[in-house]
C-alpha cells in the first residue's frame, strides 16, 4: 500500500463540513473562522515506548492520540473545530490502520472535530496531532488568572492511569477486572470538553492534568504569580485506587499523570456556578484546596498538618 492509497483508504472523509472550506487534498486546508471567535491551537506528540506501550490496541491509541489534544482545548474552554495528523509508521499495516482510524474518528465525531490534513511517512511509530478550536473573543480560560482566595478544583478522579502503569511495571498486581478498569483510564482518557466550555466566565484559570497534578497546578501558580494549599486526602480517586496504600494513593493522585482531568480555580462566590457547570457537563468536580498569596505549593493531610514531600510530575528529559 502506497502513502496516498493509505491516506485515501483510512483518513479521507466527506467534504463540506461546517467551517471547512477545503480539507484533505490540497497543500493547505482552508477553514472559515466564526465571526467574533478567537482560534485556539495546540499540538501534542505521542511516541511509542515513551507515551504508550506497544501492547495498546490500535483503536484505543487512535482515541488517545486525539483525546490528549482535545484535553488542551478543554482546559481553555474551547469548542473543537479541526485537526491535522502527522503519522510515522514502521509499515503500512491495513489491520492496524483500520483500528487506529476507527478510534480516532469515533472520538472526532463525538466532539464534532474534522481531520483537515497532515502528513504520513515511514519510520518509528510516532503520532503528532495539531488541534484547532475556538472560543468567544476574550473568553478563553488561561493559566494566568488565579487570585488569592480562589478555590482549587479538579474534575473526575486522579491516579488510575499511574496505577495501571505500576501494574505494567510489575510493582503491584490487581485482579483482572480492576486492572481492566485502570488500564482503560490509561489508554482511553475522556477529555473534559463540555466542562471546559461550561466554565467560561466562571473559572479564573485552568489547565489539564497530563503530567501530574503537582506539576500541572504548578503551571497555574507560576503564570498567576500565586501559591496554593492542597488538602491531599480530598483528592478524588476510583474505588480501585482507594483500596491501595495511603502512600501509593498520594503518589498516583499527586504525581501520576496521564489523567487528562481539569484542575481549575474559581472565586468562592462562584461555587454555585461551578456546581452548575459540573451538572451541565455531567462531570463531577471536587474542591481540593485554596489559592494563596504566598508562593509555593503546600500539601496538607486530613488533619490540616503539612506533609513533607518529594512528589514530582513527569518531565520528558528528566524521567
PDB file of C-alpha atoms in Angstrom:
ATOM      1  CA  UNK A   1       0.000   0.000   0.000  1.00  0.00           C
ATOM      2  CA  UNK A   2       1.415   3.403  -1.025  1.00  0.00           C
ATOM      3  CA  UNK A   3       1.265   6.620   1.005  1.00  0.00           C
ATOM      4  CA  UNK A   4      -1.597   8.183  -0.921  1.00  0.00           C
ATOM      5  CA  UNK A   5      -3.600   4.953  -1.044  1.00  0.00           C
ATOM      6  CA  UNK A   6      -3.190   4.757   2.739  1.00  0.00           C
ATOM      7  CA  UNK A   7      -4.462   8.306   3.218  1.00  0.00           C
ATOM      8  CA  UNK A   8      -7.393   7.810   0.867  1.00  0.00           C
ATOM      9  CA  UNK A   9      -8.494   4.497   2.380  1.00  0.00           C
ATOM     10  CA  UNK A  10      -8.212   5.349   6.078  1.00  0.00           C
ATOM     11  CA  UNK A  11      -8.237   9.125   6.541  1.00  0.00           C
ATOM     12  CA  UNK A  12     -10.137  10.918   3.764  1.00  0.00           C
ATOM     13  CA  UNK A  13     -13.769  11.624   4.628  1.00  0.00           C
ATOM     14  CA  UNK A  14     -16.571  13.616   3.101  1.00  0.00           C
ATOM     15  CA  UNK A  15     -16.045  17.295   2.283  1.00  0.00           C
ATOM     16  CA  UNK A  16     -18.475  20.089   3.107  1.00  0.00           C
ATOM     17  CA  UNK A  17     -18.119  20.021   6.894  1.00  0.00           C
ATOM     18  CA  UNK A  18     -19.097  23.141   8.819  1.00  0.00           C
ATOM     19  CA  UNK A  19     -16.282  25.656   8.794  1.00  0.00           C
ATOM     20  CA  UNK A  20     -14.094  23.580   6.451  1.00  0.00           C
ATOM     21  CA  UNK A  21     -13.878  25.162   3.012  1.00  0.00           C
ATOM     22  CA  UNK A  22     -11.237  22.696   1.827  1.00  0.00           C
ATOM     23  CA  UNK A  23      -9.890  19.782   3.831  1.00  0.00           C
ATOM     24  CA  UNK A  24      -7.579  16.995   2.710  1.00  0.00           C
ATOM     25  CA  UNK A  25      -6.416  17.156  -0.916  1.00  0.00           C
ATOM     26  CA  UNK A  26      -4.586  20.484  -1.278  1.00  0.00           C
ATOM     27  CA  UNK A  27      -1.313  21.870   0.063  1.00  0.00           C
ATOM     28  CA  UNK A  28      -3.221  23.626   2.844  1.00  0.00           C
ATOM     29  CA  UNK A  29      -6.622  23.263   4.437  1.00  0.00           C
ATOM     30  CA  UNK A  30      -8.936  26.252   4.117  1.00  0.00           C
ATOM     31  CA  UNK A  31     -11.019  26.985   7.214  1.00  0.00           C
ATOM     32  CA  UNK A  32     -13.692  29.609   7.795  1.00  0.00           C
ATOM     33  CA  UNK A  33     -13.444  31.270  11.258  1.00  0.00           C
ATOM     34  CA  UNK A  34     -16.700  32.024  13.027  1.00  0.00           C
ATOM     35  CA  UNK A  35     -17.220  35.802  13.368  1.00  0.00           C
ATOM     36  CA  UNK A  36     -16.487  37.066  16.863  1.00  0.00           C
ATOM     37  CA  UNK A  37     -14.482  33.984  17.842  1.00  0.00           C
ATOM     38  CA  UNK A  38     -10.774  33.524  18.513  1.00  0.00           C
ATOM     39  CA  UNK A  39      -8.770  30.485  17.384  1.00  0.00           C
ATOM     40  CA  UNK A  40      -7.043  28.249  19.930  1.00  0.00           C
ATOM     41  CA  UNK A  41      -4.331  25.891  18.641  1.00  0.00           C
ATOM     42  CA  UNK A  42      -2.353  23.153  20.393  1.00  0.00           C
ATOM     43  CA  UNK A  43      -0.021  20.300  19.391  1.00  0.00           C
ATOM     44  CA  UNK A  44       0.832  17.032  21.116  1.00  0.00           C
ATOM     45  CA  UNK A  45       3.053  14.160  20.061  1.00  0.00           C
ATOM     46  CA  UNK A  46       2.833  10.509  21.129  1.00  0.00           C
ATOM     47  CA  UNK A  47       5.934   8.349  20.744  1.00  0.00           C
ATOM     48  CA  UNK A  48       5.875   4.573  21.131  1.00  0.00           C
ATOM     49  CA  UNK A  49       7.731   3.482  24.255  1.00  0.00           C
ATOM     50  CA  UNK A  50       7.564   6.978  25.740  1.00  0.00           C
ATOM     51  CA  UNK A  51       3.856   7.826  25.745  1.00  0.00           C
ATOM     52  CA  UNK A  52       2.276   4.430  25.068  1.00  0.00           C
ATOM     53  CA  UNK A  53       3.166   0.759  25.224  1.00  0.00           C
ATOM     54  CA  UNK A  54       3.427  -1.445  22.122  1.00  0.00           C
ATOM     55  CA  UNK A  55       0.627  -3.610  23.569  1.00  0.00           C
ATOM     56  CA  UNK A  56      -2.048  -0.900  23.306  1.00  0.00           C
ATOM     57  CA  UNK A  57      -4.902  -1.718  20.926  1.00  0.00           C
ATOM     58  CA  UNK A  58      -4.759   0.494  17.799  1.00  0.00           C
ATOM     59  CA  UNK A  59      -8.367   1.632  18.286  1.00  0.00           C
ATOM     60  CA  UNK A  60      -7.525   2.884  21.771  1.00  0.00           C
ATOM     61  CA  UNK A  61      -4.362   4.530  20.510  1.00  0.00           C
ATOM     62  CA  UNK A  62      -6.336   6.412  17.865  1.00  0.00           C
ATOM     63  CA  UNK A  63      -8.717   7.588  20.572  1.00  0.00           C
ATOM     64  CA  UNK A  64      -5.951   8.657  22.947  1.00  0.00           C
ATOM     65  CA  UNK A  65      -3.935  10.462  20.275  1.00  0.00           C
ATOM     66  CA  UNK A  66      -6.840  12.838  19.715  1.00  0.00           C
ATOM     67  CA  UNK A  67      -8.059  12.841  23.331  1.00  0.00           C
ATOM     68  CA  UNK A  68      -4.853  14.308  24.734  1.00  0.00           C
ATOM     69  CA  UNK A  69      -5.131  17.180  22.260  1.00  0.00           C
ATOM     70  CA  UNK A  70      -8.832  17.752  22.917  1.00  0.00           C
ATOM     71  CA  UNK A  71      -7.935  17.942  26.597  1.00  0.00           C
ATOM     72  CA  UNK A  72      -5.834  21.037  25.855  1.00  0.00           C
ATOM     73  CA  UNK A  73      -8.815  22.655  24.161  1.00  0.00           C
ATOM     74  CA  UNK A  74     -10.966  21.681  27.148  1.00  0.00           C
ATOM     75  CA  UNK A  75      -8.565  23.414  29.521  1.00  0.00           C
ATOM     76  CA  UNK A  76      -9.045  26.633  27.553  1.00  0.00           C
ATOM     77  CA  UNK A  77     -12.827  26.305  27.301  1.00  0.00           C
ATOM     78  CA  UNK A  78     -12.655  25.946  23.533  1.00  0.00           C
ATOM     79  CA  UNK A  79     -15.048  24.348  21.064  1.00  0.00           C
ATOM     80  CA  UNK A  80     -13.129  21.850  18.853  1.00  0.00           C
ATOM     81  CA  UNK A  81     -13.181  22.608  15.132  1.00  0.00           C
ATOM     82  CA  UNK A  82     -10.411  20.873  13.165  1.00  0.00           C
ATOM     83  CA  UNK A  83      -7.217  18.866  13.493  1.00  0.00           C
ATOM     84  CA  UNK A  84      -4.248  17.652  11.471  1.00  0.00           C
ATOM     85  CA  UNK A  85      -2.465  14.318  11.803  1.00  0.00           C
ATOM     86  CA  UNK A  86       1.235  13.616  11.241  1.00  0.00           C
ATOM     87  CA  UNK A  87       1.814   9.870  11.338  1.00  0.00           C
ATOM     88  CA  UNK A  88       5.095   7.950  11.092  1.00  0.00           C
ATOM     89  CA  UNK A  89       4.613   4.207  10.610  1.00  0.00           C
ATOM     90  CA  UNK A  90       7.110   1.348  10.510  1.00  0.00           C
ATOM     91  CA  UNK A  91       4.957  -0.215   7.765  1.00  0.00           C
ATOM     92  CA  UNK A  92       1.534   0.213   6.174  1.00  0.00           C
ATOM     93  CA  UNK A  93      -0.424  -2.380   8.163  1.00  0.00           C
ATOM     94  CA  UNK A  94      -4.043  -2.242   6.962  1.00  0.00           C
ATOM     95  CA  UNK A  95      -5.434  -4.009  10.034  1.00  0.00           C
ATOM     96  CA  UNK A  96      -3.627  -1.629  12.427  1.00  0.00           C
ATOM     97  CA  UNK A  97      -4.671   1.417  10.397  1.00  0.00           C
ATOM     98  CA  UNK A  98      -8.318   0.314  10.354  1.00  0.00           C
ATOM     99  CA  UNK A  99      -8.366   0.103  14.147  1.00  0.00           C
ATOM    100  CA  UNK A 100      -6.429   3.324  14.660  1.00  0.00           C
ATOM    101  CA  UNK A 101      -8.625   5.360  12.317  1.00  0.00           C
ATOM    102  CA  UNK A 102     -11.786   3.862  13.833  1.00  0.00           C
ATOM    103  CA  UNK A 103     -10.815   5.032  17.331  1.00  0.00           C
ATOM    104  CA  UNK A 104      -9.621   8.393  16.051  1.00  0.00           C
ATOM    105  CA  UNK A 105     -12.793   9.212  14.122  1.00  0.00           C
ATOM    106  CA  UNK A 106     -15.168   7.875  16.778  1.00  0.00           C
ATOM    107  CA  UNK A 107     -13.838  10.491  19.193  1.00  0.00           C
ATOM    108  CA  UNK A 108     -13.641  13.138  16.469  1.00  0.00           C
ATOM    109  CA  UNK A 109     -17.298  12.615  15.587  1.00  0.00           C
ATOM    110  CA  UNK A 110     -18.304  12.703  19.254  1.00  0.00           C
ATOM    111  CA  UNK A 111     -16.806  16.202  19.509  1.00  0.00           C
ATOM    112  CA  UNK A 112     -17.627  17.499  16.031  1.00  0.00           C
ATOM    113  CA  UNK A 113     -13.989  17.986  15.016  1.00  0.00           C
ATOM    114  CA  UNK A 114     -12.757  17.365  11.464  1.00  0.00           C
ATOM    115  CA  UNK A 115      -9.469  15.986  10.113  1.00  0.00           C
ATOM    116  CA  UNK A 116      -8.299  18.548   7.536  1.00  0.00           C
ATOM    117  CA  UNK A 117      -4.753  17.483   6.642  1.00  0.00           C
ATOM    118  CA  UNK A 118      -1.394  16.232   7.843  1.00  0.00           C
ATOM    119  CA  UNK A 119       1.454  14.018   6.696  1.00  0.00           C
ATOM    120  CA  UNK A 120       2.474  10.359   6.622  1.00  0.00           C
ATOM    121  CA  UNK A 121       5.932   8.828   6.424  1.00  0.00           C
ATOM    122  CA  UNK A 122       7.789   5.630   7.192  1.00  0.00           C
ATOM    123  CA  UNK A 123       9.672   5.469  10.481  1.00  0.00           C
ATOM    124  CA  UNK A 124       9.343   4.537  14.168  1.00  0.00           C
ATOM    125  CA  UNK A 125       5.709   4.803  15.307  1.00  0.00           C
ATOM    126  CA  UNK A 126       5.064   8.450  16.151  1.00  0.00           C
ATOM    127  CA  UNK A 127       1.755  10.344  16.185  1.00  0.00           C
ATOM    128  CA  UNK A 128       1.573  14.124  16.073  1.00  0.00           C
ATOM    129  CA  UNK A 129      -1.767  15.941  16.168  1.00  0.00           C
ATOM    130  CA  UNK A 130      -2.479  19.665  15.990  1.00  0.00           C
ATOM    131  CA  UNK A 131      -5.949  20.726  17.128  1.00  0.00           C
ATOM    132  CA  UNK A 132      -7.781  23.948  16.382  1.00  0.00           C
ATOM    133  CA  UNK A 133     -10.702  25.238  18.394  1.00  0.00           C
ATOM    134  CA  UNK A 134     -12.481  28.500  19.030  1.00  0.00           C
ATOM    135  CA  UNK A 135     -13.924  30.497  21.897  1.00  0.00           C
ATOM    136  CA  UNK A 136     -15.641  33.883  22.094  1.00  0.00           C
ATOM    137  CA  UNK A 137     -13.141  36.733  21.965  1.00  0.00           C
ATOM    138  CA  UNK A 138     -11.603  37.253  25.396  1.00  0.00           C
ATOM    139  CA  UNK A 139     -13.393  34.249  26.945  1.00  0.00           C
ATOM    140  CA  UNK A 140     -10.685  31.580  26.705  1.00  0.00           C
ATOM    141  CA  UNK A 141      -9.584  30.086  30.021  1.00  0.00           C
ATOM    142  CA  UNK A 142      -5.886  30.684  30.710  1.00  0.00           C
ATOM    143  CA  UNK A 143      -3.359  29.642  33.342  1.00  0.00           C
ATOM    144  CA  UNK A 144      -2.713  33.209  34.433  1.00  0.00           C
ATOM    145  CA  UNK A 145      -5.963  34.278  36.140  1.00  0.00           C
ATOM    146  CA  UNK A 146      -5.829  32.644  39.593  1.00  0.00           C
ATOM    147  CA  UNK A 147      -6.227  35.045  42.543  1.00  0.00           C
ATOM    148  CA  UNK A 148      -5.530  34.631  46.283  1.00  0.00           C
ATOM    149  CA  UNK A 149      -8.665  33.275  47.943  1.00  0.00           C
ATOM    150  CA  UNK A 150      -9.795  31.298  44.882  1.00  0.00           C
ATOM    151  CA  UNK A 151     -10.881  27.709  45.372  1.00  0.00           C
ATOM    152  CA  UNK A 152      -8.940  24.943  43.594  1.00  0.00           C
ATOM    153  CA  UNK A 153     -10.971  22.186  41.925  1.00  0.00           C
ATOM    154  CA  UNK A 154     -10.263  19.045  39.959  1.00  0.00           C
ATOM    155  CA  UNK A 155     -12.631  17.115  37.704  1.00  0.00           C
ATOM    156  CA  UNK A 156     -13.295  13.383  37.743  1.00  0.00           C
ATOM    157  CA  UNK A 157     -10.773  11.256  39.596  1.00  0.00           C
ATOM    158  CA  UNK A 158      -6.990  11.058  39.595  1.00  0.00           C
ATOM    159  CA  UNK A 159      -4.424   8.301  39.667  1.00  0.00           C
ATOM    160  CA  UNK A 160      -5.852   5.324  37.773  1.00  0.00           C
ATOM    161  CA  UNK A 161      -3.535   5.722  34.776  1.00  0.00           C
ATOM    162  CA  UNK A 162      -0.498   5.728  37.061  1.00  0.00           C
ATOM    163  CA  UNK A 163      -1.867   2.693  38.906  1.00  0.00           C
ATOM    164  CA  UNK A 164      -2.156   0.841  35.591  1.00  0.00           C
ATOM    165  CA  UNK A 165       1.430   1.792  34.760  1.00  0.00           C
ATOM    166  CA  UNK A 166       2.601   0.330  38.060  1.00  0.00           C
ATOM    167  CA  UNK A 167       0.904  -2.948  37.110  1.00  0.00           C
ATOM    168  CA  UNK A 168       2.710  -2.941  33.766  1.00  0.00           C
ATOM    169  CA  UNK A 169       5.974  -2.227  35.597  1.00  0.00           C
ATOM    170  CA  UNK A 170       5.340  -5.203  37.876  1.00  0.00           C
ATOM    171  CA  UNK A 171       5.472  -3.214  41.107  1.00  0.00           C
ATOM    172  CA  UNK A 172       1.889  -4.135  42.068  1.00  0.00           C
ATOM    173  CA  UNK A 173      -0.765  -6.597  40.923  1.00  0.00           C
ATOM    174  CA  UNK A 174      -4.521  -6.199  40.527  1.00  0.00           C
ATOM    175  CA  UNK A 175      -7.368  -8.634  39.835  1.00  0.00           C
ATOM    176  CA  UNK A 176      -8.327  -8.812  36.168  1.00  0.00           C
ATOM    177  CA  UNK A 177     -11.472  -6.672  36.349  1.00  0.00           C
ATOM    178  CA  UNK A 178      -9.747  -3.958  38.391  1.00  0.00           C
ATOM    179  CA  UNK A 179      -6.761  -3.924  36.047  1.00  0.00           C
ATOM    180  CA  UNK A 180      -9.086  -3.605  33.053  1.00  0.00           C
ATOM    181  CA  UNK A 181     -10.686  -0.552  34.681  1.00  0.00           C
ATOM    182  CA  UNK A 182      -7.453   1.308  35.361  1.00  0.00           C
ATOM    183  CA  UNK A 183      -5.963   0.255  32.036  1.00  0.00           C
ATOM    184  CA  UNK A 184      -8.951   1.835  30.285  1.00  0.00           C
ATOM    185  CA  UNK A 185      -8.243   5.078  32.161  1.00  0.00           C
ATOM    186  CA  UNK A 186      -4.647   4.960  30.944  1.00  0.00           C
ATOM    187  CA  UNK A 187      -5.360   4.042  27.330  1.00  0.00           C
ATOM    188  CA  UNK A 188      -8.734   5.667  26.705  1.00  0.00           C
ATOM    189  CA  UNK A 189      -8.983   9.004  28.600  1.00  0.00           C
ATOM    190  CA  UNK A 190     -12.080  11.158  28.196  1.00  0.00           C
ATOM    191  CA  UNK A 191     -11.314  14.844  27.506  1.00  0.00           C
ATOM    192  CA  UNK A 192     -13.460  17.228  29.575  1.00  0.00           C
ATOM    193  CA  UNK A 193     -14.505  19.442  26.670  1.00  0.00           C
ATOM    194  CA  UNK A 194     -18.057  20.099  27.869  1.00  0.00           C
ATOM    195  CA  UNK A 195     -16.856  21.066  31.350  1.00  0.00           C
ATOM    196  CA  UNK A 196     -14.266  23.460  29.941  1.00  0.00           C
ATOM    197  CA  UNK A 197     -16.906  25.232  27.874  1.00  0.00           C
ATOM    198  CA  UNK A 198     -19.284  25.408  30.847  1.00  0.00           C
ATOM    199  CA  UNK A 199     -16.533  27.018  32.963  1.00  0.00           C
ATOM    200  CA  UNK A 200     -16.056  30.000  30.635  1.00  0.00           C
ATOM    201  CA  UNK A 201     -16.849  33.091  32.684  1.00  0.00           C
ATOM    202  CA  UNK A 202     -16.798  31.021  35.892  1.00  0.00           C
ATOM    203  CA  UNK A 203     -13.252  29.692  36.353  1.00  0.00           C
ATOM    204  CA  UNK A 204     -10.397  32.143  36.848  1.00  0.00           C
ATOM    205  CA  UNK A 205      -7.757  29.747  35.472  1.00  0.00           C
ATOM    206  CA  UNK A 206      -7.458  26.177  34.231  1.00  0.00           C
ATOM    207  CA  UNK A 207      -5.014  23.565  32.981  1.00  0.00           C
ATOM    208  CA  UNK A 208      -5.355  19.902  32.081  1.00  0.00           C
ATOM    209  CA  UNK A 209      -3.662  17.236  34.200  1.00  0.00           C
ATOM    210  CA  UNK A 210      -1.357  15.472  31.771  1.00  0.00           C
ATOM    211  CA  UNK A 211       1.982  15.220  33.616  1.00  0.00           C
ATOM    212  CA  UNK A 212       0.642  15.052  37.186  1.00  0.00           C
ATOM    213  CA  UNK A 213      -1.378  17.337  39.456  1.00  0.00           C
ATOM    214  CA  UNK A 214       1.679  18.738  41.278  1.00  0.00           C
ATOM    215  CA  UNK A 215       3.378  19.907  38.096  1.00  0.00           C
ATOM    216  CA  UNK A 216       0.320  20.999  36.158  1.00  0.00           C
ATOM    217  CA  UNK A 217      -1.135  23.044  39.018  1.00  0.00           C
ATOM    218  CA  UNK A 218       2.351  24.473  39.312  1.00  0.00           C
ATOM    219  CA  UNK A 219       1.925  25.986  35.839  1.00  0.00           C
ATOM    220  CA  UNK A 220      -1.092  27.934  37.112  1.00  0.00           C
ATOM    221  CA  UNK A 221       0.780  29.083  40.206  1.00  0.00           C
ATOM    222  CA  UNK A 222       3.751  30.246  38.154  1.00  0.00           C
ATOM    223  CA  UNK A 223       1.744  32.042  35.478  1.00  0.00           C
ATOM    224  CA  UNK A 224      -0.572  33.637  38.059  1.00  0.00           C
ATOM    225  CA  UNK A 225       2.263  34.519  40.498  1.00  0.00           C
ATOM    226  CA  UNK A 226       0.449  32.892  43.439  1.00  0.00           C
ATOM    227  CA  UNK A 227       0.773  29.879  45.728  1.00  0.00           C
ATOM    228  CA  UNK A 228      -1.693  27.282  46.988  1.00  0.00           C
ATOM    229  CA  UNK A 229      -2.548  24.820  49.734  1.00  0.00           C
ATOM    230  CA  UNK A 230      -3.962  21.424  48.764  1.00  0.00           C
ATOM    231  CA  UNK A 231      -5.859  19.053  51.038  1.00  0.00           C
ATOM    232  CA  UNK A 232      -4.213  15.919  49.712  1.00  0.00           C
ATOM    233  CA  UNK A 233      -6.619  13.400  51.199  1.00  0.00           C
ATOM    234  CA  UNK A 234      -9.549  15.107  49.440  1.00  0.00           C
ATOM    235  CA  UNK A 235      -8.173  14.153  46.019  1.00  0.00           C
ATOM    236  CA  UNK A 236     -10.891  12.146  44.235  1.00  0.00           C
ATOM    237  CA  UNK A 237      -9.927   8.593  43.304  1.00  0.00           C
ATOM    238  CA  UNK A 238     -11.614   5.485  41.958  1.00  0.00           C
ATOM    239  CA  UNK A 239     -12.773   2.572  44.078  1.00  0.00           C
ATOM    240  CA  UNK A 240      -9.805   0.586  42.742  1.00  0.00           C
ATOM    241  CA  UNK A 241      -7.198   3.140  43.800  1.00  0.00           C
ATOM    242  CA  UNK A 242      -8.991   3.625  47.135  1.00  0.00           C
ATOM    243  CA  UNK A 243      -8.017   0.060  48.129  1.00  0.00           C
ATOM    244  CA  UNK A 244      -4.295   0.804  47.809  1.00  0.00           C
ATOM    245  CA  UNK A 245      -1.929   2.068  50.496  1.00  0.00           C
ATOM    246  CA  UNK A 246      -2.103   5.722  51.511  1.00  0.00           C
ATOM    247  CA  UNK A 247       1.396   6.304  50.149  1.00  0.00           C
ATOM    248  CA  UNK A 248       0.514   4.853  46.738  1.00  0.00           C
ATOM    249  CA  UNK A 249      -2.795   6.749  46.595  1.00  0.00           C
ATOM    250  CA  UNK A 250      -0.968  10.000  47.237  1.00  0.00           C
ATOM    251  CA  UNK A 251       1.767   9.222  44.716  1.00  0.00           C
ATOM    252  CA  UNK A 252      -0.728   8.303  41.986  1.00  0.00           C
ATOM    253  CA  UNK A 253      -3.043  11.246  42.671  1.00  0.00           C
ATOM    254  CA  UNK A 254      -0.401  13.931  43.025  1.00  0.00           C
ATOM    255  CA  UNK A 255       2.271  12.856  40.560  1.00  0.00           C
ATOM    256  CA  UNK A 256       0.755  10.129  38.387  1.00  0.00           C
ATOM    257  CA  UNK A 257      -0.034  11.953  35.163  1.00  0.00           C
ATOM    258  CA  UNK A 258      -1.984  10.786  32.109  1.00  0.00           C
ATOM    259  CA  UNK A 259      -5.275  11.646  33.842  1.00  0.00           C
ATOM    260  CA  UNK A 260      -6.470  14.362  31.404  1.00  0.00           C
ATOM    261  CA  UNK A 261      -8.767  15.837  34.008  1.00  0.00           C
ATOM    262  CA  UNK A 262      -9.067  19.601  34.503  1.00  0.00           C
ATOM    263  CA  UNK A 263      -7.650  21.420  37.515  1.00  0.00           C
ATOM    264  CA  UNK A 264      -9.088  24.912  37.756  1.00  0.00           C
ATOM    265  CA  UNK A 265      -9.635  27.809  40.113  1.00  0.00           C
ATOM    266  CA  UNK A 266     -12.676  29.955  40.833  1.00  0.00           C
ATOM    267  CA  UNK A 267     -13.639  32.614  43.345  1.00  0.00           C
ATOM    268  CA  UNK A 268     -15.610  31.371  46.390  1.00  0.00           C
ATOM    269  CA  UNK A 269     -18.599  33.386  45.140  1.00  0.00           C
ATOM    270  CA  UNK A 270     -18.679  31.105  42.073  1.00  0.00           C
ATOM    271  CA  UNK A 271     -19.242  27.845  43.969  1.00  0.00           C
ATOM    272  CA  UNK A 272     -22.860  27.540  42.839  1.00  0.00           C
ATOM    273  CA  UNK A 273     -21.842  28.325  39.261  1.00  0.00           C
ATOM    274  CA  UNK A 274     -19.087  25.694  39.401  1.00  0.00           C
ATOM    275  CA  UNK A 275     -21.598  23.122  40.586  1.00  0.00           C
ATOM    276  CA  UNK A 276     -23.966  24.131  37.800  1.00  0.00           C
ATOM    277  CA  UNK A 277     -21.161  23.730  35.240  1.00  0.00           C
ATOM    278  CA  UNK A 278     -20.418  20.273  36.651  1.00  0.00           C
ATOM    279  CA  UNK A 279     -24.051  19.241  36.394  1.00  0.00           C
ATOM    280  CA  UNK A 280     -24.471  20.771  32.934  1.00  0.00           C
ATOM    281  CA  UNK A 281     -21.475  18.803  31.641  1.00  0.00           C
ATOM    282  CA  UNK A 282     -22.252  15.640  33.652  1.00  0.00           C
ATOM    283  CA  UNK A 283     -18.741  15.821  35.108  1.00  0.00           C
ATOM    284  CA  UNK A 284     -18.044  15.526  38.847  1.00  0.00           C
ATOM    285  CA  UNK A 285     -15.757  18.152  40.355  1.00  0.00           C
ATOM    286  CA  UNK A 286     -14.102  18.259  43.781  1.00  0.00           C
ATOM    287  CA  UNK A 287     -12.816  21.265  45.700  1.00  0.00           C
ATOM    288  CA  UNK A 288      -9.317  20.308  46.858  1.00  0.00           C
ATOM    289  CA  UNK A 289      -7.617  23.485  48.020  1.00  0.00           C
ATOM    290  CA  UNK A 290      -7.169  27.222  48.003  1.00  0.00           C
ATOM    291  CA  UNK A 291      -5.040  29.766  46.175  1.00  0.00           C
ATOM    292  CA  UNK A 292      -2.826  31.860  48.442  1.00  0.00           C
ATOM    293  CA  UNK A 293      -0.665  34.943  48.030  1.00  0.00           C
ATOM    294  CA  UNK A 294       2.488  33.268  49.354  1.00  0.00           C
ATOM    295  CA  UNK A 295       4.441  31.495  46.615  1.00  0.00           C
ATOM    296  CA  UNK A 296       4.792  27.725  46.598  1.00  0.00           C
ATOM    297  CA  UNK A 297       2.559  24.700  46.952  1.00  0.00           C
ATOM    298  CA  UNK A 298       1.731  23.417  50.427  1.00  0.00           C
ATOM    299  CA  UNK A 299       0.312  19.914  50.921  1.00  0.00           C
ATOM    300  CA  UNK A 300      -1.910  19.259  53.931  1.00  0.00           C
ATOM    301  CA  UNK A 301      -3.162  15.951  55.320  1.00  0.00           C
ATOM    302  CA  UNK A 302      -6.661  15.226  56.632  1.00  0.00           C
ATOM    303  CA  UNK A 303      -5.795  16.860  59.974  1.00  0.00           C
ATOM    304  CA  UNK A 304      -4.506  20.005  58.279  1.00  0.00           C
ATOM    305  CA  UNK A 305      -0.887  19.145  59.022  1.00  0.00           C
ATOM    306  CA  UNK A 306       1.791  19.943  56.455  1.00  0.00           C
ATOM    307  CA  UNK A 307       3.208  16.980  54.553  1.00  0.00           C
ATOM    308  CA  UNK A 308       6.894  16.750  53.814  1.00  0.00           C
ATOM    309  CA  UNK A 309       7.040  15.535  50.227  1.00  0.00           C
ATOM    310  CA  UNK A 310       9.245  14.863  47.253  1.00  0.00           C
ATOM    311  CA  UNK A 311       6.469  14.371  44.702  1.00  0.00           C
ATOM    312  CA  UNK A 312       7.379  15.394  41.185  1.00  0.00           C
ATOM    313  CA  UNK A 313       5.494  15.297  37.905  1.00  0.00           C
ATOM    314  CA  UNK A 314       6.637  13.725  34.663  1.00  0.00           C
ATOM    315  CA  UNK A 315       9.363  15.545  32.724  1.00  0.00           C
ATOM    316  CA  UNK A 316      10.342  14.222  29.287  1.00  0.00           C
ATOM    317  CA  UNK A 317      14.028  14.993  29.775  1.00  0.00           C
ATOM    318  CA  UNK A 318      14.351  14.072  33.465  1.00  0.00           C
ATOM    319  CA  UNK A 319      12.215  10.916  33.688  1.00  0.00           C
TER     320      UNK A 319
END
